[in-house]
Amino acid sequence: MATLLIVHHTPSPNCQALFEAVVSGATAPEIEGVRVERRAALAATASDVLAADACLLGTPANLGYMSGALKHFFDLVYYPCLDTTRGRPFGYYVHGGNDVTGAVRGIEAITTGLGWRRAAEPVTVKGEPGKADLAACWELGATLAAGLMD
Ligand SMILES: Cc1cc2nc3c(=O)[nH]c(=O)nc-3n(C[C@H](O)[C@H](O)[C@H](O)COP(=O)(O)O)c2cc1C
């Protein structure tokens, strides 16, 4: 069975709402034959990435960059995964207060280095998520998971 790995740093209710919407989309009843694994960014390992078929990343913007937790994840997995995960489909969402540019730039740069293939438009949300933001996150999860169906 194909596996979608969701690696997220979720330090607040607004981030939790985005995470739950992503999981809800990825586990929608119409998506069959896809296992959805969730890992907090500080607990995710290179083995988790190597065992997955696609990755969905979620982070707040902190101090002009992705969270330290997601950065730590990339620090851990970059070289162990570099050789075997080229072409890996991925997607991501970023939650911020006012400016998520640096976080987006950082994720794009690292995933370009890894050779991963972005399989959906990134979702960026500022402040309290509205209905459209949650729908976009749902769609992000569903798109990544649906891409793994036979
Ligand atoms: C130390 C710190 C730095 C932050 N830096 C940024 C930033 O550079 N850009 C931004 O858009 N939001 C920034 N934020 C806001 C966080 O992204 C936001 O608190 C987080 O996504 C959780 O959302 P919430 O507080 O609305 O629940 C920062 C928050 C903290 C605590």
Short mmCIF file of C-alpha atoms and ligand atoms in Angstrom, two decimals:
data_model
loop_
_atom_site.label_atom_id
_atom_site.label_comp_id
_atom_site.label_asym_id
_atom_site.label_seq_id
_atom_site.Cartn_x
_atom_site.Cartn_y
_atom_site.Cartn_z
CA MET A 1 0.00 0.00 0.00
CA ALA A 2 1.30 3.48 -0.86
CA THR A 3 2.13 5.77 2.06
CA LEU A 4 1.69 9.51 2.40
CA LEU A 5 3.84 10.92 5.21
CA ILE A 6 2.64 14.15 6.82
CA VAL A 7 5.46 15.91 8.71
CA HIS A 8 4.20 18.88 10.66
CA HIS A 9 5.06 21.31 13.40
CA THR A 10 1.83 22.28 15.12
CA PRO A 11 2.32 24.67 18.03
CA SER A 12 -1.07 26.42 18.12
CA PRO A 13 -4.81 25.97 17.51
CA ASN A 14 -4.62 27.77 14.15
CA CYS A 15 -1.87 25.42 12.97
CA GLN A 16 -3.85 22.48 14.36
CA ALA A 17 -6.87 23.51 12.27
CA LEU A 18 -4.75 23.44 9.09
CA PHE A 19 -3.23 20.10 10.05
CA GLU A 20 -6.65 18.56 10.69
CA ALA A 21 -7.98 19.84 7.37
CA VAL A 22 -5.00 18.32 5.54
CA VAL A 23 -5.48 14.98 7.29
CA SER A 24 -9.20 15.07 6.55
CA GLY A 25 -8.51 15.54 2.83
CA ALA A 26 -5.82 12.88 2.76
CA THR A 27 -8.08 10.35 4.47
CA ALA A 28 -11.26 11.16 2.54
CA PRO A 29 -13.38 8.01 1.96
CA GLU A 30 -13.02 8.20 -1.80
CA ILE A 31 -9.23 7.81 -1.51
CA GLU A 32 -8.45 4.12 -1.38
CA GLY A 33 -5.26 2.17 -0.94
CA VAL A 34 -3.26 4.97 0.65
CA ARG A 35 -1.91 4.86 4.21
CA VAL A 36 -1.54 8.27 5.82
CA GLU A 37 1.22 8.50 8.44
CA ARG A 38 1.51 11.59 10.62
CA ARG A 39 4.72 12.60 12.36
CA ALA A 40 5.54 15.64 14.45
CA ALA A 41 8.54 17.26 12.77
CA LEU A 42 10.73 16.74 15.85
CA ALA A 43 9.92 13.00 15.86
CA ALA A 44 10.13 12.24 12.13
CA THR A 45 13.12 10.24 10.92
CA ALA A 46 14.87 9.47 7.67
CA SER A 47 13.39 5.96 7.89
CA ASP A 48 9.90 7.49 7.87
CA VAL A 49 10.74 9.37 4.68
CA LEU A 50 12.37 6.39 3.01
CA ALA A 51 9.32 4.23 3.79
CA ALA A 52 6.91 6.79 2.28
CA ASP A 53 5.89 7.48 -1.30
CA ALA A 54 5.03 11.17 -0.89
CA CYS A 55 5.56 13.83 1.79
CA LEU A 56 3.30 16.63 2.96
CA LEU A 57 4.97 19.24 5.14
CA GLY A 58 3.36 21.76 7.47
CA THR A 59 4.96 24.56 9.45
CA PRO A 60 4.44 27.99 10.96
CA ALA A 61 6.61 30.84 9.74
CA ASN A 62 8.99 31.76 12.54
CA LEU A 63 11.52 34.60 12.49
CA GLY A 64 11.42 34.85 8.72
CA TYR A 65 11.91 31.14 8.06
CA MET A 66 10.24 27.75 8.51
CA SER A 67 10.00 26.56 12.11
CA GLY A 68 13.16 25.25 13.73
CA ALA A 69 11.34 21.93 14.06
CA LEU A 70 10.85 21.50 10.31
CA LYS A 71 14.38 22.75 9.69
CA HIS A 72 15.61 20.09 12.15
CA PHE A 73 13.67 17.47 10.19
CA PHE A 74 15.38 18.52 6.97
CA ASP A 75 18.78 18.61 8.72
CA LEU A 76 18.21 14.99 9.80
CA VAL A 77 16.88 13.51 6.59
CA TYR A 78 18.68 15.47 3.86
CA TYR A 79 21.71 13.29 3.21
CA PRO A 80 20.19 9.93 4.22
CA CYS A 81 17.39 10.56 1.69
CA LEU A 82 19.25 12.41 -1.04
CA ASP A 83 20.23 9.35 -3.04
CA THR A 84 16.88 7.57 -3.13
CA THR A 85 14.06 10.10 -2.93
CA ARG A 86 14.67 12.15 -6.07
CA GLY A 87 11.40 12.81 -7.87
CA ARG A 88 9.42 12.26 -4.66
CA PRO A 89 6.04 14.07 -4.80
CA PHE A 90 5.55 16.57 -2.00
CA GLY A 91 3.37 19.47 -0.93
CA TYR A 92 3.31 21.90 1.96
CA TYR A 93 1.38 24.46 3.93
CA VAL A 94 2.69 27.41 5.93
CA HIS A 95 0.85 29.33 8.62
CA GLY A 96 2.03 32.77 9.65
CA GLY A 97 1.08 36.06 11.17
CA ASN A 98 2.18 38.53 8.51
CA ASP A 99 4.94 37.31 6.19
CA VAL A 100 5.55 33.69 5.19
CA THR A 101 7.93 34.52 2.31
CA GLY A 102 11.10 33.30 3.98
CA ALA A 103 9.51 30.02 5.07
CA VAL A 104 8.26 29.36 1.54
CA ARG A 105 11.67 30.23 0.07
CA GLY A 106 13.42 27.90 2.51
CA ILE A 107 11.14 24.95 1.82
CA GLU A 108 11.43 25.47 -1.93
CA ALA A 109 15.23 25.65 -1.73
CA ILE A 110 15.67 22.51 0.38
CA THR A 111 13.20 20.42 -1.60
CA THR A 112 14.85 21.58 -4.82
CA GLY A 113 18.14 20.36 -3.39
CA LEU A 114 16.55 17.02 -2.58
CA GLY A 115 15.12 16.82 -6.09
CA TRP A 116 11.56 16.42 -4.80
CA ARG A 117 8.68 17.22 -7.17
CA ARG A 118 5.98 19.60 -5.96
CA ALA A 119 2.66 17.85 -6.64
CA ALA A 120 0.32 20.67 -5.55
CA GLU A 121 0.34 24.41 -5.08
CA PRO A 122 1.54 25.40 -1.59
CA VAL A 123 -1.08 26.68 0.82
CA THR A 124 -0.17 29.75 2.86
CA VAL A 125 -2.44 31.14 5.56
CA LYS A 126 -2.08 34.19 7.79
CA GLY A 127 -3.97 34.60 11.02
CA GLU A 128 -7.13 32.71 11.83
CA PRO A 129 -7.93 30.27 9.01
CA GLY A 130 -11.20 30.91 7.19
CA LYS A 131 -13.35 28.45 5.30
CA ALA A 132 -11.41 28.92 2.08
CA ASP A 133 -8.10 28.31 3.87
CA LEU A 134 -9.37 25.09 5.42
CA ALA A 135 -10.78 24.00 2.06
CA ALA A 136 -7.41 24.66 0.43
CA CYS A 137 -5.70 22.52 3.06
CA TRP A 138 -8.28 19.76 2.58
CA GLU A 139 -7.60 19.91 -1.16
CA LEU A 140 -3.86 19.78 -0.56
CA GLY A 141 -4.17 16.60 1.51
CA ALA A 142 -6.58 15.02 -0.96
CA THR A 143 -4.38 15.88 -3.96
CA LEU A 144 -1.26 14.36 -2.45
CA ALA A 145 -3.08 11.21 -1.36
CA ALA A 146 -5.04 10.82 -4.61
CA GLY A 147 -1.76 11.02 -6.52
CA LEU A 148 -0.72 7.76 -4.83
CA MET A 149 -3.82 5.79 -5.81
CA ASP A 150 -3.28 3.02 -8.36
C1 LIG B 1 9.05 33.91 17.73
C2 LIG B 1 8.02 34.03 16.66
C3 LIG B 1 8.41 34.42 15.40
C4 LIG B 1 7.46 34.56 14.37
N1 LIG B 1 7.87 34.95 13.15
C5 LIG B 1 6.95 35.06 12.15
C6 LIG B 1 7.37 35.42 10.83
O1 LIG B 1 8.53 35.64 10.54
N2 LIG B 1 6.41 35.53 9.88
C7 LIG B 1 5.10 35.31 10.14
O2 LIG B 1 4.27 35.41 9.23
N3 LIG B 1 4.68 34.93 11.39
C8 LIG B 1 5.58 34.80 12.39
N4 LIG B 1 5.17 34.40 13.64
C9 LIG B 1 3.79 34.03 13.85
C10 LIG B 1 3.66 32.52 13.80
O3 LIG B 1 3.81 32.08 12.46
C11 LIG B 1 2.31 32.09 14.34
O4 LIG B 1 2.30 32.42 15.72
C12 LIG B 1 2.09 30.62 14.15
O5 LIG B 1 1.85 30.32 12.80
C13 LIG B 1 0.90 30.15 14.96
O6 LIG B 1 -0.22 30.88 14.59
P1 LIG B 1 -1.19 31.52 15.67
O7 LIG B 1 -0.31 32.24 16.65
O8 LIG B 1 -2.09 32.42 14.89
O9 LIG B 1 -1.93 30.37 16.27
C14 LIG B 1 6.11 34.28 14.65
C15 LIG B 1 5.74 33.84 15.93
C16 LIG B 1 6.68 33.72 16.92
C17 LIG B 1 6.26 33.25 18.29
#
